[in-house]
Structure formats: C-alpha cells, structure tokens
C-alpha cells in the first residue's frame, strides 16, 4: 500500500500549474453521454475519480483514447443504459449520469453511488427533480431504475442548491421535450462549466451561475472540443499550504474569483498574508505566525467551500488563538480531526462545529486519510509538523489530486510517495 512520507518544516517557494477541475470534468464526462458523436476534452486530469468515470463510459459502450492529456470520446457506439454497482461504487458521479443516460436512451438503471464517506449524502433531490420531468422511478435492491419515455420539461424548485442535483436535472433537460427551469439552482463555477460545454455541443441552457437555470430541449447534440476549468480546490489547498509553511508561491492557471471566499478570510486579520493576482496567476506570500480566524462557515458557492474545510482547519490548528469552523454541508466531515489530534492539534467537535485552539507546534505521526479532502488536510499538517509524518490510505487523496507530492516537492516540501 502506498503512503506519503513527509518531513515537516520547509518553506514553500516556486510555481505550480493547476490542472483541470475534478468537479468540472466529472459532470462533463457524464454530459458526454448526451452526444452521439465525437468529443475532444483537453487537459485530462489523471485523478482516480476521472479515470473511474472513463471506465463507466466504456462500460456504456463509449470508445475512449487518451493522447498527451487530450481525451477523445467516440459516443456513437454507446449501447448500454445501466451502470452496475461495482462501477457505481467507484465514484459519486455515477449518479449524475442518470439524467444524461435518460436523455440518450429514454431509460436508465444505475446502482447507488460511492464517493467520499463524509455524511449521509442522500439523492432525494436528484430523484424528485427527475420525477418532475416525467420520469418513473423504481428504487429497489440498490438500483435506481428509470423509465424516461415521457421525459419533458417542467419547473423544478430545489429545496437546497445541490450541485449534483442541479447538474443531473440540467442534463436530463437537454434532450427533453419543452423547457426545464431549475429554481434555487447551485451556482458553483463547475455548474457554469457544464452549461458552457453542453451549449458548445448545441444545447440551449442559460442562467448557470445564478439561482435560475433554464434549459430549452433540443433534438440532438453535435461534436465538440472543450477545455474544462481548472481546480479551485487544489489551488486553494496550495494557498493554504503556503500559509502553513511560510514562503512565496505562484499558482498558474487559476481563476482568482473562484477563490475569493478563501482569500478574503485568510487576509481578514492576517496582514502578513499577501495575495495578488494577475491574469490567471495568483501570487501568495506568507511569513510569521498567523492569527486565528474567528468564524468560518461552509456554504454553497460563493460561500466558503466545504471542500477546503479540512485544509483550513489544518492551518487554524497552528494559528495563535481560538477559531471556530461550522460545517453546514456534510455532517461527518470532521473524521480527519482525530488524526490531526494524533499530531498534537487541539480540536473539539460539537455537532457541526469545530473549536480549534491553536498550538505552538504539531508533531509528526502515523495517520490515515479517511476521505479525499480530509487527507489533504493531513498532508498540510505534515508539512509543518516537527519530524516525520506518514499518511496511509492515500487512495482517497488520489481521487482528486493527480500527484500532490509532485506539486509540493516542486515547491520545496520534503514529501515522498513510499510503498
Ligand atoms: C459536490 C462536489 C463535492 C462538494 C459538494 C458541495 C462533485 C463531483 N462533488 O458534491 O466535492 O463537496 O458538491 O459543494 O461536484 N443533498 C440532499 N439531497 C440530495 C443531494 C444533496 O439532501 O439529493 C444535500 C447533501 O447531503 C449535502 C448538500 O445537499 O448536505 C450538498 O450536497 P451536493 O451539493 O449535492 O453535493 P454533491 O453534488 O454530492
């Protein structure tokens, strides 16, 4: 089993280029199911989750080639409408393929999805939305079986702006008869990217990035070449790494607007953190001891992202004073804190809140990643801990970071992948 071995204490200096966003690439790969022609996607990121999603598309009958990070998808040969449980368990994005499979075949059978164990992660909003579009659903024996022969547009008011439900319903509406309107839609940049990809292939969607998305059904989609957006969570992880370690780095290929919730919190009461941006580059400089941040609450975009909560808590664990973090999205997203405690962090969890009392030093320990972003939080803690940290179960981290050790090593961290 591979592990990450880190010797803490190095400052970070240098430049790293940020790759494509996992959460943009995954729904776009699902959206590809709607196209019956050829698709080229640029900058394919070799995350475990995106690789697994290509296996799902192959299972459905797609022909896929990768050449120099360009993904070529031939979707003409698609001939299956079922995602079996052994594949659905691999990635949560199997569930938002449902809308696209329904659009393509008028029927779908998808096993319950896997994904990070960070809470109950229900799919009721996905299913309620599809039912409103005329889909008949049988939810039995771990499979969702859908009859979408009567797929038609409708008004859907989401109880919560769920990213996955918004994307799923959006994709179901693309080839449906009539117009679909999603009210209280998720506004995440990755939802906008899915809209842009589908529109480039001939869909008629507008409003993504706002609370209301309108999808006018079209007959079919055509061939398309597209470059998905880059990963704001990876970029945010390296911003936080620099704040933890001290140093000065440049992140290339980022959209600084996507990171405003993070950067404004970091600079709120820490004038020693300097963050500037020019075009699509972000420059981060940090030195000296940082102060605690009074309160951070995770929220849907443009609020503070839940996917940066563990990395932020890792930073707060060595800041001067006491910080409070409230996790509003996923109820069990604090499991990594028991591992941080092994490294000397002083964190009390009470329901959805974490009370973090900054300690002078963390120390190296043998810890285990329990989920993707929690694992990234442990890596950041290892970068500042005294001595050596070994992180196990890193397959979780690899779901959303192509090679976190390569990027951090390039910036001067002492980190190795070991067997
Ligand atoms: C997506 C992201 C994930 C991120 C999350 C929140 C992808 C592949 N994953 O996950 O990285 O952490 O957004 O920004 O894009 N909910 C329901 N019923 C539903 C669906 C969701 O109650 O049918 C609840 C969830 O339990 C959670 C909240 O809505 O409390 C947000 O979940 P959602 O936005 O759907 O997250 P995902 O799409 O799963």
PDB file of C-alpha atoms in Angstrom, residues 2 15 63 79 131 134 141 172 198 210 220 302 309 312 341 343 354 377 384 397 404:
ATOM      1  CA  UNK A   2       1.372   3.405  -0.978  1.00  0.00           C
ATOM      2  CA  UNK A  15       5.475  27.963  -9.274  1.00  0.00           C
ATOM      3  CA  UNK A  63     -14.695   4.306 -27.328  1.00  0.00           C
ATOM      4  CA  UNK A  79     -25.338   0.805 -26.340  1.00  0.00           C
ATOM      5  CA  UNK A 131     -39.826  12.678 -11.413  1.00  0.00           C
ATOM      6  CA  UNK A 134     -41.924  12.829 -16.122  1.00  0.00           C
ATOM      7  CA  UNK A 141     -32.296  -3.573  -4.316  1.00  0.00           C
ATOM      8  CA  UNK A 172     -31.951  15.417 -18.215  1.00  0.00           C
ATOM      9  CA  UNK A 198     -23.235  21.433 -23.309  1.00  0.00           C
ATOM     10  CA  UNK A 210     -27.392  32.326 -10.987  1.00  0.00           C
ATOM     11  CA  UNK A 220     -29.536  16.339 -30.579  1.00  0.00           C
ATOM     12  CA  UNK A 302     -19.952  31.677  -3.431  1.00  0.00           C
ATOM     13  CA  UNK A 309     -12.673  22.979   5.296  1.00  0.00           C
ATOM     14  CA  UNK A 312      -8.308  25.327   6.578  1.00  0.00           C
ATOM     15  CA  UNK A 341      -5.175  15.222  17.212  1.00  0.00           C
ATOM     16  CA  UNK A 343      -0.264  15.207  15.561  1.00  0.00           C
ATOM     17  CA  UNK A 354     -15.093  22.576  15.368  1.00  0.00           C
ATOM     18  CA  UNK A 377      -5.676  18.440   5.417  1.00  0.00           C
ATOM     19  CA  UNK A 384       4.590  21.958   9.278  1.00  0.00           C
ATOM     20  CA  UNK A 397      -6.302  11.712  -1.779  1.00  0.00           C
ATOM     21  CA  UNK A 404       0.045  16.113  -4.572  1.00  0.00           C
TER      22      UNK A 404
END
